[in-house]
Coordinates of C-alpha atoms in Angstrom, one line a residue:
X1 CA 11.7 -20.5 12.0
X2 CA 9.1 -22.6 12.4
X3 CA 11.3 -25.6 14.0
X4 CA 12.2 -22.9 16.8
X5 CA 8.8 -21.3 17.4
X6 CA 8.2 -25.3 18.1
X7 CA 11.1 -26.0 20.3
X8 CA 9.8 -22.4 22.4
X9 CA 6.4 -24.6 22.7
X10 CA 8.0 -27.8 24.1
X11 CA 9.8 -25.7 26.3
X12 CA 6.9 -23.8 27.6
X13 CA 5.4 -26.9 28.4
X14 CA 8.1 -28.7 30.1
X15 CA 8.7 -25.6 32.3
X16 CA 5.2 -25.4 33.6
X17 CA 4.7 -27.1 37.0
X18 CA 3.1 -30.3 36.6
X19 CA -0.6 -31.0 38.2
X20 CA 0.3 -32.1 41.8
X21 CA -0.9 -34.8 43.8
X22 CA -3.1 -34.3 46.6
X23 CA -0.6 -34.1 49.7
X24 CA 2.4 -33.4 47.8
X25 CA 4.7 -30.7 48.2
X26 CA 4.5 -28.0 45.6
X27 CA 7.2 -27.4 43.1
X28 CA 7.8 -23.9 42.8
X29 CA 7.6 -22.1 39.3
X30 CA 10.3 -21.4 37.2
X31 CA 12.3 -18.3 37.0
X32 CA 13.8 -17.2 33.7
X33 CA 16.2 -14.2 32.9
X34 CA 13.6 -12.9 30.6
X35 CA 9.6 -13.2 30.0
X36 CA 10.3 -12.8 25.9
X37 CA 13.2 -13.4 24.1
X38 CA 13.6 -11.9 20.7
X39 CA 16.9 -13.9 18.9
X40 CA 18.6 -12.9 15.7
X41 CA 16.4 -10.0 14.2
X42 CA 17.9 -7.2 12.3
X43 CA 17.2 -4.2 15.0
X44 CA 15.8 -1.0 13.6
X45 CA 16.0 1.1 16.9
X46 CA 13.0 4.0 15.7
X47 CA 16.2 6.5 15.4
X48 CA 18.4 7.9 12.3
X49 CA 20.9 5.0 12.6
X50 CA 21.7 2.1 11.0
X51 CA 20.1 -1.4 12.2
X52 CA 22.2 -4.2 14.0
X53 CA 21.5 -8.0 14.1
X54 CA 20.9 -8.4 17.9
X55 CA 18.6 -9.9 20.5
X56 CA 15.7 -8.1 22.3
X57 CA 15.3 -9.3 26.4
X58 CA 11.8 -8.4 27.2
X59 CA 10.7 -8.5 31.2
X60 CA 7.6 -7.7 32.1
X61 CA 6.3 -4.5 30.0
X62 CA 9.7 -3.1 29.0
X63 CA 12.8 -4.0 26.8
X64 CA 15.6 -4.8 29.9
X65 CA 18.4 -5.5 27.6
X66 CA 19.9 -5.4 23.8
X67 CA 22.9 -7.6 22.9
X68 CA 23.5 -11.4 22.6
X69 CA 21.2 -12.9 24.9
X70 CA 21.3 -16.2 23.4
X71 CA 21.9 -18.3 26.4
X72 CA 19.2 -17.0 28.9
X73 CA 16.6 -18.6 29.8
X74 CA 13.2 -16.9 28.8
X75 CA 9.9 -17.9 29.0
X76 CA 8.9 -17.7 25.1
X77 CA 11.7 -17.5 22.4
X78 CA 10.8 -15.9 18.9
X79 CA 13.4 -16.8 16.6
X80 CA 13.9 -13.5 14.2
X81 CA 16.6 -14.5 11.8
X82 CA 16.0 -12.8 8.8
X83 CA 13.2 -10.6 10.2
X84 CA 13.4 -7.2 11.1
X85 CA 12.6 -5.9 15.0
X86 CA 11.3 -2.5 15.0
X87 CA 9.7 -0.8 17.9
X88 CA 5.6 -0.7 17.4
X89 CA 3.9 2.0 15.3
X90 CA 2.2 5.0 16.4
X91 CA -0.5 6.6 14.4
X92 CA -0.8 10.0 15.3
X93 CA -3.9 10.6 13.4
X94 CA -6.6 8.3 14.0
X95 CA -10.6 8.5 14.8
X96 CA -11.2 5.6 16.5
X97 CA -12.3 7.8 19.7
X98 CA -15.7 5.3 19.9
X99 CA -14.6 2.3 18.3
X100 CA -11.8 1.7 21.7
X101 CA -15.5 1.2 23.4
X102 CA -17.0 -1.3 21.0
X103 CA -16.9 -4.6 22.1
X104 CA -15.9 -5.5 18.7
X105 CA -13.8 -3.1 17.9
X106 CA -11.8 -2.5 20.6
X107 CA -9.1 -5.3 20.2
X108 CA -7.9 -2.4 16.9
X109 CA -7.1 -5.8 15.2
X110 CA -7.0 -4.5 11.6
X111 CA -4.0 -1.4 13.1
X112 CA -2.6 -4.9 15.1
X113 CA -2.2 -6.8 11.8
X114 CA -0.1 -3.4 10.3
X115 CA 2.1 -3.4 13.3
X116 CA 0.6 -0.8 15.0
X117 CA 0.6 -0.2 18.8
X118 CA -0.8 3.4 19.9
X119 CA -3.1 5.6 18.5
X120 CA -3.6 8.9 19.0
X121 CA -7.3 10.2 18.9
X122 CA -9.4 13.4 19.5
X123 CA -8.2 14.6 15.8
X124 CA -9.8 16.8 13.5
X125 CA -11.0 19.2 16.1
X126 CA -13.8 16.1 16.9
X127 CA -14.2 13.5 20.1
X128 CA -14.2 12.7 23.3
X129 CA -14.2 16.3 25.1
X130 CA -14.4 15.3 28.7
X131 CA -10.4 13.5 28.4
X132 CA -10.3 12.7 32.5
X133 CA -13.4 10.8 31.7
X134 CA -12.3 9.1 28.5
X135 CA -9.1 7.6 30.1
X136 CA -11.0 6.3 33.4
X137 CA -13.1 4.3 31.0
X138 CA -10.3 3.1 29.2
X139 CA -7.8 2.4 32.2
X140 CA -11.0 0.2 33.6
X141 CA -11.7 -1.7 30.2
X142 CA -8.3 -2.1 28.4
X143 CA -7.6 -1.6 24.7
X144 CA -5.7 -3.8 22.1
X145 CA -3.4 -0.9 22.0
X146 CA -2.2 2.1 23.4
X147 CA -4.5 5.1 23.1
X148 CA -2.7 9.0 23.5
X149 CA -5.8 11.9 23.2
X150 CA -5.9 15.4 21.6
X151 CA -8.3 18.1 22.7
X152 CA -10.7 18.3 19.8
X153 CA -11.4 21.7 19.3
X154 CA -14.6 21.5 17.5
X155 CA -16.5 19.9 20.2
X156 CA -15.4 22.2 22.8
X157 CA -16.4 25.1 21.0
X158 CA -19.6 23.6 20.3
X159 CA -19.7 22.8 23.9
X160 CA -18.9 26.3 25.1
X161 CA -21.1 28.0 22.6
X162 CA -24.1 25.7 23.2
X163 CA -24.2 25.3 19.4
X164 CA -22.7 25.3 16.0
X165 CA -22.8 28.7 15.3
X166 CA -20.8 30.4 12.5
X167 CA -20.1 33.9 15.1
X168 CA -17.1 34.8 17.4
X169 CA -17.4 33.8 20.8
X170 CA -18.6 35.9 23.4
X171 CA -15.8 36.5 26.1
X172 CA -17.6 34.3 28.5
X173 CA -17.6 31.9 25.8
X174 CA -14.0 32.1 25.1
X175 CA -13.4 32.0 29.1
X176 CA -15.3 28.6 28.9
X177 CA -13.3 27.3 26.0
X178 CA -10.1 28.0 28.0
X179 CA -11.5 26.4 31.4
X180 CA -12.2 22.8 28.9
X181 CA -8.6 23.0 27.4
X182 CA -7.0 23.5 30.7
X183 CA -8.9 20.5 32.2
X184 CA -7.8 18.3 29.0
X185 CA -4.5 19.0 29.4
X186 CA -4.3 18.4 33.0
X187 CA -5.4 15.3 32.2
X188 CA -3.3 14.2 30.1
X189 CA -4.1 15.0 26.4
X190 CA -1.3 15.6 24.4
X191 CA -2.2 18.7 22.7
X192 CA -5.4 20.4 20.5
X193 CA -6.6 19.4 17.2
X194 CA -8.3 21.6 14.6
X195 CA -10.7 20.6 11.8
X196 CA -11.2 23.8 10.1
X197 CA -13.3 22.4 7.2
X198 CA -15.3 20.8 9.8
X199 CA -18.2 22.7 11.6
X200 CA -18.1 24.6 14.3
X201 CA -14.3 24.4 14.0
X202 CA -14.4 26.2 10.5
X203 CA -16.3 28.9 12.2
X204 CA -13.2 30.0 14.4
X205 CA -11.0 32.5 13.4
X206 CA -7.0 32.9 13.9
X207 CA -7.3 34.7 16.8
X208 CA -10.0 32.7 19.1
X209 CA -8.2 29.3 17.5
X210 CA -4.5 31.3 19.0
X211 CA -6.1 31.9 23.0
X212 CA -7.3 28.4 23.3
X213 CA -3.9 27.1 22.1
X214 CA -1.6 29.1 24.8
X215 CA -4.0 27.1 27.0
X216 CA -2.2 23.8 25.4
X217 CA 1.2 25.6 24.9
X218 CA 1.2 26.2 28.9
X219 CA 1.3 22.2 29.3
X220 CA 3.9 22.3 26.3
X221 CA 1.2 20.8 24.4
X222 CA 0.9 20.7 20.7
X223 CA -1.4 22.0 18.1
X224 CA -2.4 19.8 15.3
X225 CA -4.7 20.7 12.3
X226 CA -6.3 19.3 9.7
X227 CA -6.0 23.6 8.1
X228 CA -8.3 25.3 6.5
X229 CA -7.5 24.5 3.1
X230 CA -5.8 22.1 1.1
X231 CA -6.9 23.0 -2.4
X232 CA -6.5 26.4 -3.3
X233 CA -6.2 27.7 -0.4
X234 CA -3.5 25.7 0.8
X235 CA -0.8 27.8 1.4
X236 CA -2.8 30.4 3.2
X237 CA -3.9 28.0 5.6
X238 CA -0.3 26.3 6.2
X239 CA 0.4 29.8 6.9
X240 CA -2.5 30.6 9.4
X241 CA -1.4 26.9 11.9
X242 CA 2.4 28.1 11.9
X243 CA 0.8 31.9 13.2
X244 CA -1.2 29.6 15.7
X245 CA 1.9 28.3 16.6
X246 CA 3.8 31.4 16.9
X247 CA 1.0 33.1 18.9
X248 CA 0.8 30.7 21.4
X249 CA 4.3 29.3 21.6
X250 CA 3.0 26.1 20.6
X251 CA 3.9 23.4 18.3
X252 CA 2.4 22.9 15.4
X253 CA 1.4 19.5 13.6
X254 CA 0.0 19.1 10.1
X255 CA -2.4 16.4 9.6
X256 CA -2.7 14.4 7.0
X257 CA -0.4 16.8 4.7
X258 CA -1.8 16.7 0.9
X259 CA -1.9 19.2 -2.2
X260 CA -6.0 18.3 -3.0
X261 CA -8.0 18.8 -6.5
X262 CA -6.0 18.7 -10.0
X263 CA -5.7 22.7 -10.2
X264 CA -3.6 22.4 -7.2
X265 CA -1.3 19.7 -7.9
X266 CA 2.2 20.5 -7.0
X267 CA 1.7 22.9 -4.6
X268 CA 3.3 20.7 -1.9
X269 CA 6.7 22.0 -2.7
X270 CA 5.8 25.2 -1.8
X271 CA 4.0 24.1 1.5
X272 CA 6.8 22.2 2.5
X273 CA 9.1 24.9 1.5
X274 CA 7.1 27.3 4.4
X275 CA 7.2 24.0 6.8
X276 CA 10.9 24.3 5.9
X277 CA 11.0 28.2 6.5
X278 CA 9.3 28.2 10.2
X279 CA 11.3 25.1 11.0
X280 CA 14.9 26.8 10.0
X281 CA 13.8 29.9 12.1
X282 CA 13.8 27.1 15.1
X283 CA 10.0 27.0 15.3
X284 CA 9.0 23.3 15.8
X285 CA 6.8 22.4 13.0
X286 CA 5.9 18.6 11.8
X287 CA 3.2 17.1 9.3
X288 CA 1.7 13.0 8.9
X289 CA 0.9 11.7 6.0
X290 CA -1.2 8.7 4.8
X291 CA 0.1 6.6 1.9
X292 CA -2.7 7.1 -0.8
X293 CA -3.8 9.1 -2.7
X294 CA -7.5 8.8 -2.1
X295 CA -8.5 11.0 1.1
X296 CA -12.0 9.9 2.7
X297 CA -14.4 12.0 5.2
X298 CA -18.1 12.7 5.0
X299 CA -19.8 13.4 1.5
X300 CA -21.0 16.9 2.9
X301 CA -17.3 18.1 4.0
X302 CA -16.1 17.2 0.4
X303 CA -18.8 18.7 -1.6
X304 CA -21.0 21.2 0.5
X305 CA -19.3 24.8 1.4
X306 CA -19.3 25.3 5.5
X307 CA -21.8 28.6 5.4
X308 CA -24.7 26.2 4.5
X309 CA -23.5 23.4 7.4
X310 CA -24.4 25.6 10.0
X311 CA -25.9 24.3 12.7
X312 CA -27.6 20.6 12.3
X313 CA -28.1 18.7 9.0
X314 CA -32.1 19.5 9.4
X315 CA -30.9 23.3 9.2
X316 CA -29.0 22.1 6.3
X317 CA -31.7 20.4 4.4
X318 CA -34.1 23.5 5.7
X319 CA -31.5 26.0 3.3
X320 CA -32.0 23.7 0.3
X321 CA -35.6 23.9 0.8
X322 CA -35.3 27.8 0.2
X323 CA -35.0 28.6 -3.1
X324 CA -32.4 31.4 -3.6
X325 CA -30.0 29.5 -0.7
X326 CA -30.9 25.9 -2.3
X327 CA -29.6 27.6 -5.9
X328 CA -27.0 28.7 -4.3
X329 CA -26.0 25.4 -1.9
X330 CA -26.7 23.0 -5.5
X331 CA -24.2 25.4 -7.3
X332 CA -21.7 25.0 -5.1
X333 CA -22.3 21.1 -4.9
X334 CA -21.6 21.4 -9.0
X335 CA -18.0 23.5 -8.7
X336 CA -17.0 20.9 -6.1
X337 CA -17.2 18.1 -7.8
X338 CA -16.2 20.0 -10.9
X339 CA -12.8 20.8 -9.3
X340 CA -12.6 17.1 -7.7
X341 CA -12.1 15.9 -11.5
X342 CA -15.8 14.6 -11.6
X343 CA -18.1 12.7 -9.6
X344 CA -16.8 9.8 -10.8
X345 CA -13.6 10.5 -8.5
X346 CA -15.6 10.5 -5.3
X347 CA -16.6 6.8 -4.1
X348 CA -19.7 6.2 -1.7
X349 CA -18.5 4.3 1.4
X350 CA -21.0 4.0 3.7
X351 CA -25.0 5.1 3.4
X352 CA -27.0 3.8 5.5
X353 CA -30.0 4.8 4.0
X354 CA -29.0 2.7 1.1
X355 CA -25.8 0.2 1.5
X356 CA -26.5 -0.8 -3.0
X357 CA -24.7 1.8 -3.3
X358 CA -21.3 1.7 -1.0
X359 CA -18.5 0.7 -3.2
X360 CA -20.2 3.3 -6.1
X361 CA -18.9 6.6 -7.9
X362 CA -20.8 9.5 -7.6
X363 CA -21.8 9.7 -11.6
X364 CA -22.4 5.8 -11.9
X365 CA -24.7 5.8 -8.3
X366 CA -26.9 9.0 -10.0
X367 CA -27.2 6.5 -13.2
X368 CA -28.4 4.2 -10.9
X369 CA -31.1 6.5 -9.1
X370 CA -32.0 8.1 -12.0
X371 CA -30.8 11.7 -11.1
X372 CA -28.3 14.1 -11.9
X373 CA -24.4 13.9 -9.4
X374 CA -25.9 17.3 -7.8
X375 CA -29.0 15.9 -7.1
X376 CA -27.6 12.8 -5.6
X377 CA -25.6 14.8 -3.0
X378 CA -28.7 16.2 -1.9
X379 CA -30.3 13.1 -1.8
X380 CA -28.1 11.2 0.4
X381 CA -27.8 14.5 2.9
X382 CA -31.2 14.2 3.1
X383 CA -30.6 10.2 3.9
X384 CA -28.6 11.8 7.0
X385 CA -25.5 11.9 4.6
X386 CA -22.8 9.6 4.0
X387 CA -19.0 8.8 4.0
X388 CA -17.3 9.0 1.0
X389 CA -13.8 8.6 -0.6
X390 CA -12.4 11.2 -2.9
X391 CA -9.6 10.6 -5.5
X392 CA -8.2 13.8 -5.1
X393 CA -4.3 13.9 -5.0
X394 CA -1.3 12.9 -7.3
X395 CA 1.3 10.4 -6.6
X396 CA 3.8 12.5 -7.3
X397 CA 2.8 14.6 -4.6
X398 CA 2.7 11.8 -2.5
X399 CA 6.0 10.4 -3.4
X400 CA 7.3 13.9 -3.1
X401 CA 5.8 14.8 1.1
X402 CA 6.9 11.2 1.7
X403 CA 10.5 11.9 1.5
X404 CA 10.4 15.0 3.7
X405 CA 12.1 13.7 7.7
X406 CA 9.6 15.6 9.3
X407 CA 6.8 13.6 8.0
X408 CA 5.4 11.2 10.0
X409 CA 3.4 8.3 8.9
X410 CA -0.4 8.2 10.1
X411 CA -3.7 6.5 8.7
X412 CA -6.3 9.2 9.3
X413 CA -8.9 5.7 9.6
X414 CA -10.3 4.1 13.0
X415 CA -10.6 0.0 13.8
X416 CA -12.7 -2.1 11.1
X417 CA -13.9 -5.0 10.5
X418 CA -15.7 -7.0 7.6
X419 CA -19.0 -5.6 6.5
X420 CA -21.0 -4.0 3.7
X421 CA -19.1 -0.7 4.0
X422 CA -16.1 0.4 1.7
X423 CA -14.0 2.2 3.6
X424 CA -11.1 3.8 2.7
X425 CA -8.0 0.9 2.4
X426 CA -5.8 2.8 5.1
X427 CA -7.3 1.6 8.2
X428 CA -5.8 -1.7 7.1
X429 CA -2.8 -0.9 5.2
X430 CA -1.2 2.4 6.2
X431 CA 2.1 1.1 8.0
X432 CA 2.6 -2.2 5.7
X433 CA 1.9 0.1 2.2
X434 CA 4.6 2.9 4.0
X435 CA 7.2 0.1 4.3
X436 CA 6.5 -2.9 1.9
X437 CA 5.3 -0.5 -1.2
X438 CA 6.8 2.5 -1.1
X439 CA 10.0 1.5 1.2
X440 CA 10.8 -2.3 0.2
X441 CA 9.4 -2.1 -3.5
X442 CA 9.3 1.3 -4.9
X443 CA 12.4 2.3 -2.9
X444 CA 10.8 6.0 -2.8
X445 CA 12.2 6.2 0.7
X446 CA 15.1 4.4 2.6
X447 CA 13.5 1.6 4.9
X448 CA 15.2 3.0 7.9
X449 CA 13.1 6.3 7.1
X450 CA 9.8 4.4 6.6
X451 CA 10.3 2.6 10.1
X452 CA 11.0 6.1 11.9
X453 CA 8.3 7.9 10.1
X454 CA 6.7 5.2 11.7
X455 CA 7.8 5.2 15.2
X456 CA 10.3 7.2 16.8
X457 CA 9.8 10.7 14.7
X458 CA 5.9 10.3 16.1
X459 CA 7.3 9.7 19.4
X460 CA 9.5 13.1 18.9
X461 CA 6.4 15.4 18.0
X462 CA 4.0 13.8 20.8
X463 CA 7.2 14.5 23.7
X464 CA 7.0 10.7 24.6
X465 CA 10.8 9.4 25.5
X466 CA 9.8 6.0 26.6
X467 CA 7.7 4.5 23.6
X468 CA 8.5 4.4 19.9
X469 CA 12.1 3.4 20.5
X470 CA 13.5 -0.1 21.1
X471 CA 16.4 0.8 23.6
X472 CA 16.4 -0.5 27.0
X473 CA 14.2 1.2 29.7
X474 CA 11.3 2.0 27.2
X475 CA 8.0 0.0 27.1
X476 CA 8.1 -3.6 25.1
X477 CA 5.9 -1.9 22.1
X478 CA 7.7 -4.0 19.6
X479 CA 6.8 -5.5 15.8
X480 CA 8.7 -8.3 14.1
X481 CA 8.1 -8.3 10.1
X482 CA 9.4 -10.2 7.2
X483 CA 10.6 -7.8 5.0
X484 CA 9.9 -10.4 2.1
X485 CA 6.3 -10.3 2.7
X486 CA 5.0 -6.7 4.3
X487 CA 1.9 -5.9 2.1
X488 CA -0.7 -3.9 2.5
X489 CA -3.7 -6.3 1.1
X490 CA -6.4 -3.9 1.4
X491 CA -8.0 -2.4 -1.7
X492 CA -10.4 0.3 -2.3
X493 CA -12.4 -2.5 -4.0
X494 CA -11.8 -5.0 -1.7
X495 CA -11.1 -3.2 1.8
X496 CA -11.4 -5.3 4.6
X497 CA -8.1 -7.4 4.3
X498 CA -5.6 -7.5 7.0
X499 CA -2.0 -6.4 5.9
X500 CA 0.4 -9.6 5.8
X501 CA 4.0 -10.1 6.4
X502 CA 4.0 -8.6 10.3
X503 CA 4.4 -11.8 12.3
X504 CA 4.9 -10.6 15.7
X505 CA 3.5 -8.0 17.8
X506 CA 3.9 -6.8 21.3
X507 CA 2.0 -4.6 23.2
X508 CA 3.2 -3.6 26.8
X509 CA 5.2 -6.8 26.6
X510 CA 2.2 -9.1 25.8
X511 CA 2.0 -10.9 22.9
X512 CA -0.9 -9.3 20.6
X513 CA 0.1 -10.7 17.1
X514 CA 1.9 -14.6 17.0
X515 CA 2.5 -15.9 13.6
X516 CA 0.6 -13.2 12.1
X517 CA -2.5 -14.5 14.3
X518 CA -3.7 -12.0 16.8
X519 CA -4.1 -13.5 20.3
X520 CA -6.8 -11.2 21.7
X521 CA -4.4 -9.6 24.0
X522 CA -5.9 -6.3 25.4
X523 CA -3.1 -5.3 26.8
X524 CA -3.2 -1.4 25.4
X525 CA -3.4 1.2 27.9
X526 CA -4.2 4.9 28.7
X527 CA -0.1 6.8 27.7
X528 CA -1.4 10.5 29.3
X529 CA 1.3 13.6 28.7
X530 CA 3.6 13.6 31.5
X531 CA 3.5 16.5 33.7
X532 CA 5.7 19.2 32.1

């Protein structure tokens, strides 16, 4: 490989016009049949078919041809014998809704280095609100991939209720909440997300959650939740988002699909047994997963009950300040963690307030302060709280929602780079732990399942036909892997590794990975629902 990739260099220099001397003519540039040529590669196509050793012609930002293309001319030549050609991921659950803006950040290099090529944000009911807004700055600064939105229904309650309140809206308030959805899906946005452990979004009901979402179903939007529940409540809440969907004529998306806490392990084959129900009486109903068993969000959404996050943390820490409400808050704090396994299953990823302890348990950080788990948690809420990762499902389970063909693989993380923090391993390792752990090693799933989970079953649920696929016509979003050497490197220990084994990547037809090295390409761009 290496003695072509050299030859494609000699011959990228050769074809380039040579430096003129002043007063003679020019020579014109060359022409090729193709801008990229991708030779040899074993073609996984993002659908349920078997792969084919073929080449890839790449022109401009779309694939113009599969067959042998061997003697064109092209402009670069990758040489992918041996390697397999796969169209670019798509994470359908990601955060990274500020990071896209961050000068460093922005490039998504640690999603880049997994293979991944779009990312869909606005999820968990929280993020960029205004969506016409949020593309124009994106369409005028670029993105090192491409960014699809979600509605996140949190905000825009909080915005139409002027607060996080934990009431029904008024019907002026509800009027508002419609009047924001309608704009974000003329827009573009793909749909509404739900974080109903989140606040405000917890503070919705089934019915207020249902009106909003015909909004979104009149675009032929989706819904996707992160549900009420997934502990003991879990299949009550599965239940409530496939009402949603029924009420609104909507689709409905699962996020990050999990049986949570010990007491509740195994429960997953009864969730995906009602997934399995709506979805056999033709409703269209479709879940992501990450590949670990850790999940990670903020400290006070893991261990603090929604009735005592109303309204700001300074309300919060004014209830524990209150003796029969701070009894009642600090008991609560003790089930959770109880039910979790212990607070040595929770890890501290990121406190500000005090960055000794990132990388720490719960039980072995409250050693270290000299106070009780309970304690702690109220300590680092009154620090302005932290983000924490909780060791709260079974691989079994896991192994188990993995198999399922309606499950699409997602990281539930946003863009990283090295620092103090320890964040959860998946913003670094979804896609290559999906494919080169549990596809390539474990052989818990086929690898032609692990590259659509991964590509064209997101492009399915999201209603995008020219993305996600490598056929000709559709955008040049395209990853070439070793199959040898796909790893995930990250570590909850040890998170900020890049994943290894992708070598090529290309986004829009430019090349953002080359020999596993990303270029700085910024060649992402807005992908907005067509009009329906």
């Amino acid at each position: 490989m290496m003695q072509r990739l050299t030859s494609t260099v000699l011959l990228l220099a050769c074809a380039l016009p040579c430096q003129q001397e002043q007063g003679e003519p020019q020579v014109p540039a060359p022409t090729y049949d193709y801008d990229v040529l991708i030779l040899d590669g074993t073609v996984y196509s993002g659908a349920d078919e078997p792969p084919a050793v073929t080449d890839v012609g790449i022109r401009g930002d779309r694939i113009v041809a599969l067959g042998e293309l061997q003697d064109a001319s092209s402009a670069q030549r990758i040489d992918a014998t041996g390697l397999i050609v796969c169209p670019g991921f798509i994470d359908l659950h990601n955060h990274g809704d500020k990071q896209v803006f961050s000068k460093r950040l922005r490039q998504n290099t640690c999603y880049l280095t997994q293979g991944c090529t779009l990312i869909v944000t606005g999820n968990c009911g929280s993020g960029a609100l205004d969506v016409k807004r949020f593309f124009e700055r994106l369409d005028k600064q670029g993105c090192g991939v491409n960014v699809a939105h979600l509605i996140p229904q949190g905000t825009l309650r909080e915005k139409s209720m002027g607060g996080s309140f934990r009431r029904p809206p008024t019907d002026e308030e509800l009027d508002k909440m419609r009047d924001l959805a309608e704009q974000g899906m003329a827009a573009g946005a793909f749909g509404m997300s739900t974080g109903l452990i989140y606040t405000p979004g917890a503070y919705a009901d089934i019915a207020e959650i249902s009106e909003v979402a015909m909004v979104v179903a009149k675009y032929g939007g989706l819904y996707a939740s992160h549900i009420r529940s997934e502990g003991s409540g879990l299949l009550k809440a599965v239940a409530e988002a496939i009402e949603i969907g029924e009420r609104a004529g909507c689709a409905v998306h699962l996020s990050h699909f999990k049986a949570s806490q010990p007491p509740n392990w195994g429960k997953v084959a009864e969730s995906c047994a009602l997934v399995e129900k709506a979805r056999a009486a033709g409703r269209t109903v479709t879940c992501d997963q990450y590949p670990y068993r850790a999940s990670s969000t903020s400290l006070a959404a893991l261990t603090i009950p929604t009735w005592a996050r109303e309204g700001s943390n300074k309300d919060l820490i004014q209830r524990f300040e209150q003796p029969d409400t701070g009894d009642r808050i600090r008991a609560a704090i003790a089930k959770s963690l109880e039910q979790r396994g212990g607070a040595d299953q929770i890890l501290i990823a990121h406190f500000a307030k005090n960055p000794k302890w990132n990388g720490m348990n719960l039980k072995d950080a409250a050693v270290a302060a000299g106070v009780d788990p309970v304690a702690l948690v109220e300590q680092i809420q009154r620090g302005g709280g932290c983000s924490a990762v909780a060791f709260s499902m079974c691989d079994e389970d896991v192994e188990f929602i993995m198999r399922k063909p309606y499950v699409a693989t997602a990281s539930d993380g946003s863009s990283k780079m090295a620092g103090p923090t320890r964040p959860h391993p998946r913003s670094y390792g979804t896609f290559s732990r999906k494919i080169g752990h549990y596809a390539i090693e474990k052989k818990v799933v086929p690898l032609l399942q692990a590259i659509r989970s991964s590509s064209g079953l997101p492009a399915d649920i999201l209603g995008i036909a020219d993305r996600g696929y490598l056929r000709t016509g559709t955008y040049a979003d395209v990853v070439v892997f070793d199959p040898a050497k796909i790893r995930d490197r990250a570590t909850f220990v040890d998170p900020h590794q890049h994943s290894a084994g992708v070598l090529w990547v290309l986004v829009n037809g430019q090349v953002a990975v080359a020999n596993e090295k990303p270029t700085g390409s910024m060649s992402g761009r807005v992908v907005r629902r067509p009009s329906k």
